Amino acid sequence: MPTRRLNPLCDRIGRENVERVIAEFYLLLRSDDLLSPFFVDLKNPAEHERRIVEYWWIAMGGKPLGAPVETGMVSVHAGLGLTAAHFERWLELFRKTLDSSLDPPLAKAWMIMAGGVAARLRSALAIV
């Protein structure tokens, strides 16, 4: 019987690339007219980005570095007044970042994950 070999996305992308992609993505977010207002009042932007890196790293199959990240993603985003346009723009900027930062197969794999995360969050927030 053949042995199944796992090849998690975290191993194919690498932690350094996850960190780089998120840093580049947040530069775009903070300069975007539609999305930047959500990031202006972050108390600790570096800590926020670290948490986002850790979220994606674990979602891709990586082992947590340090204390586990508690996301509470729905509760964090619930009172922000997000609309479908916000999600669409977020995905557009994420795709742009991935396409300019990673080889196409890796960018596509991560973008599929991002689309799923956005769809689940939109559904949980009842955003049509």
mmCIF file of C-alpha atoms in Angstrom:
data_model
loop_
_atom_site.group_PDB
_atom_site.id
_atom_site.type_symbol
_atom_site.label_atom_id
_atom_site.label_comp_id
_atom_site.label_asym_id
_atom_site.label_seq_id
_atom_site.Cartn_x
_atom_site.Cartn_y
_atom_site.Cartn_z
ATOM 1 C CA MET A 1 0.000 0.000 0.000
ATOM 2 C CA PRO A 2 1.468 3.386 -0.964
ATOM 3 C CA THR A 3 2.276 5.793 1.807
ATOM 4 C CA ARG A 4 0.481 9.108 1.692
ATOM 5 C CA ARG A 5 2.827 12.059 2.009
ATOM 6 C CA LEU A 6 1.445 15.307 3.356
ATOM 7 C CA ASN A 7 2.652 18.546 1.832
ATOM 8 C CA PRO A 8 1.067 21.340 3.882
ATOM 9 C CA LEU A 9 0.909 24.817 2.438
ATOM 10 C CA CYS A 10 2.985 26.175 5.326
ATOM 11 C CA ASP A 11 5.926 24.032 4.215
ATOM 12 C CA ARG A 12 5.583 25.113 0.588
ATOM 13 C CA ILE A 13 5.285 28.835 1.335
ATOM 14 C CA GLY A 14 7.530 29.137 4.397
ATOM 15 C CA ARG A 15 7.114 31.288 7.489
ATOM 16 C CA GLU A 16 9.295 34.104 6.137
ATOM 17 C CA ASN A 17 7.086 34.442 3.067
ATOM 18 C CA VAL A 18 3.924 34.463 5.182
ATOM 19 C CA GLU A 19 5.422 37.297 7.251
ATOM 20 C CA ARG A 20 6.458 39.194 4.115
ATOM 21 C CA VAL A 21 3.078 38.783 2.406
ATOM 22 C CA ILE A 22 1.185 39.998 5.471
ATOM 23 C CA ALA A 23 3.508 42.996 5.897
ATOM 24 C CA GLU A 24 3.013 43.958 2.233
ATOM 25 C CA PHE A 25 -0.736 43.381 2.469
ATOM 26 C CA TYR A 26 -1.050 45.638 5.500
ATOM 27 C CA LEU A 27 0.840 48.386 3.682
ATOM 28 C CA LEU A 28 -1.863 48.223 1.009
ATOM 29 C CA LEU A 29 -4.677 48.097 3.575
ATOM 30 C CA ARG A 30 -3.385 51.144 5.425
ATOM 31 C CA SER A 31 -3.218 53.158 2.194
ATOM 32 C CA ASP A 32 -6.588 52.072 0.789
ATOM 33 C CA ASP A 33 -9.390 54.656 0.909
ATOM 34 C CA LEU A 34 -12.100 52.090 1.668
ATOM 35 C CA LEU A 35 -10.265 49.859 4.160
ATOM 36 C CA SER A 36 -7.725 52.098 5.888
ATOM 37 C CA PRO A 37 -10.253 53.586 8.359
ATOM 38 C CA PHE A 38 -10.519 50.175 10.026
ATOM 39 C CA PHE A 39 -6.790 50.160 10.763
ATOM 40 C CA VAL A 40 -6.162 53.760 11.845
ATOM 41 C CA ASP A 41 -6.952 53.189 15.521
ATOM 42 C CA LEU A 42 -5.164 49.876 16.039
ATOM 43 C CA LYS A 43 -3.443 50.141 19.418
ATOM 44 C CA ASN A 44 -0.513 47.984 18.388
ATOM 45 C CA PRO A 45 -0.276 47.444 14.605
ATOM 46 C CA ALA A 46 2.839 45.258 14.887
ATOM 47 C CA GLU A 47 1.087 42.937 17.349
ATOM 48 C CA HIS A 48 -1.979 42.813 15.106
ATOM 49 C CA GLU A 49 0.137 41.796 12.118
ATOM 50 C CA ARG A 50 1.943 39.193 14.235
ATOM 51 C CA ARG A 51 -1.439 37.692 15.157
ATOM 52 C CA ILE A 52 -2.509 37.649 11.512
ATOM 53 C CA VAL A 53 0.737 35.935 10.488
ATOM 54 C CA GLU A 54 0.202 33.361 13.210
ATOM 55 C CA TYR A 55 -3.425 32.829 12.141
ATOM 56 C CA TRP A 56 -2.441 32.118 8.541
ATOM 57 C CA TRP A 57 0.556 30.012 9.553
ATOM 58 C CA ILE A 58 -1.627 27.742 11.679
ATOM 59 C CA ALA A 59 -4.403 27.671 9.046
ATOM 60 C CA MET A 60 -1.810 26.437 6.534
ATOM 61 C CA GLY A 61 -0.794 23.609 8.830
ATOM 62 C CA GLY A 62 2.097 25.228 10.695
ATOM 63 C CA LYS A 63 2.828 24.785 14.365
ATOM 64 C CA PRO A 64 2.185 27.834 16.549
ATOM 65 C CA LEU A 65 5.187 29.871 17.595
ATOM 66 C CA GLY A 66 4.701 30.953 21.196
ATOM 67 C CA ALA A 67 1.312 31.382 22.814
ATOM 68 C CA PRO A 68 -1.708 30.238 20.813
ATOM 69 C CA VAL A 69 -3.596 32.959 18.969
ATOM 70 C CA GLU A 70 -7.221 33.402 19.927
ATOM 71 C CA THR A 71 -8.915 34.961 16.959
ATOM 72 C CA GLY A 72 -12.549 35.529 17.919
ATOM 73 C CA MET A 73 -12.830 36.641 14.309
ATOM 74 C CA VAL A 74 -16.611 37.059 14.254
ATOM 75 C CA SER A 75 -16.819 39.056 17.478
ATOM 76 C CA VAL A 76 -13.892 41.279 16.468
ATOM 77 C CA HIS A 77 -15.513 42.175 13.147
ATOM 78 C CA ALA A 78 -19.174 42.235 14.273
ATOM 79 C CA GLY A 79 -19.530 45.905 15.161
ATOM 80 C CA LEU A 80 -17.448 47.405 12.375
ATOM 81 C CA GLY A 81 -20.213 48.038 9.858
ATOM 82 C CA LEU A 82 -18.617 45.884 7.187
ATOM 83 C CA THR A 83 -20.344 45.562 3.820
ATOM 84 C CA ALA A 84 -19.957 43.314 0.803
ATOM 85 C CA ALA A 85 -17.822 46.062 -0.778
ATOM 86 C CA HIS A 86 -15.342 45.833 2.108
ATOM 87 C CA PHE A 87 -14.974 42.083 1.641
ATOM 88 C CA GLU A 88 -14.582 42.413 -2.110
ATOM 89 C CA ARG A 89 -11.890 45.066 -1.731
ATOM 90 C CA TRP A 90 -10.090 43.024 0.962
ATOM 91 C CA LEU A 91 -10.003 40.028 -1.370
ATOM 92 C CA GLU A 92 -8.861 42.189 -4.295
ATOM 93 C CA LEU A 93 -5.933 43.598 -2.299
ATOM 94 C CA PHE A 94 -5.059 40.184 -0.895
ATOM 95 C CA ARG A 95 -4.995 38.687 -4.399
ATOM 96 C CA LYS A 96 -2.844 41.574 -5.637
ATOM 97 C CA THR A 97 -0.379 41.009 -2.791
ATOM 98 C CA LEU A 98 -0.224 37.251 -3.306
ATOM 99 C CA ASP A 99 0.171 37.538 -7.078
ATOM 100 C CA SER A 100 3.080 39.943 -6.701
ATOM 101 C CA SER A 101 4.746 37.999 -3.881
ATOM 102 C CA LEU A 102 4.479 34.272 -4.581
ATOM 103 C CA ASP A 103 4.735 31.786 -7.408
ATOM 104 C CA PRO A 104 1.319 31.356 -9.072
ATOM 105 C CA PRO A 105 0.474 27.901 -7.627
ATOM 106 C CA LEU A 106 1.230 29.079 -4.082
ATOM 107 C CA ALA A 107 -0.643 32.349 -4.571
ATOM 108 C CA LYS A 108 -3.645 30.423 -5.904
ATOM 109 C CA ALA A 109 -3.652 27.955 -3.003
ATOM 110 C CA TRP A 110 -3.493 30.724 -0.403
ATOM 111 C CA MET A 111 -6.133 32.766 -2.244
ATOM 112 C CA ILE A 112 -8.513 29.807 -2.160
ATOM 113 C CA MET A 113 -8.079 29.720 1.616
ATOM 114 C CA ALA A 114 -8.610 33.487 1.872
ATOM 115 C CA GLY A 115 -11.788 33.245 -0.167
ATOM 116 C CA GLY A 116 -13.096 30.583 2.181
ATOM 117 C CA VAL A 117 -12.254 32.637 5.264
ATOM 118 C CA ALA A 118 -13.976 35.699 3.790
ATOM 119 C CA ALA A 119 -17.060 33.683 2.802
ATOM 120 C CA ARG A 120 -17.395 32.145 6.272
ATOM 121 C CA LEU A 121 -16.967 35.515 7.986
ATOM 122 C CA ARG A 122 -19.478 37.177 5.661
ATOM 123 C CA SER A 123 -21.958 34.415 6.356
ATOM 124 C CA ALA A 124 -21.428 34.626 10.125
ATOM 125 C CA LEU A 125 -21.964 38.402 9.979
ATOM 126 C CA ALA A 126 -25.020 37.991 7.698
ATOM 127 C CA ILE A 127 -23.517 40.225 5.002
ATOM 128 C CA VAL A 128 -25.181 39.590 1.676
#
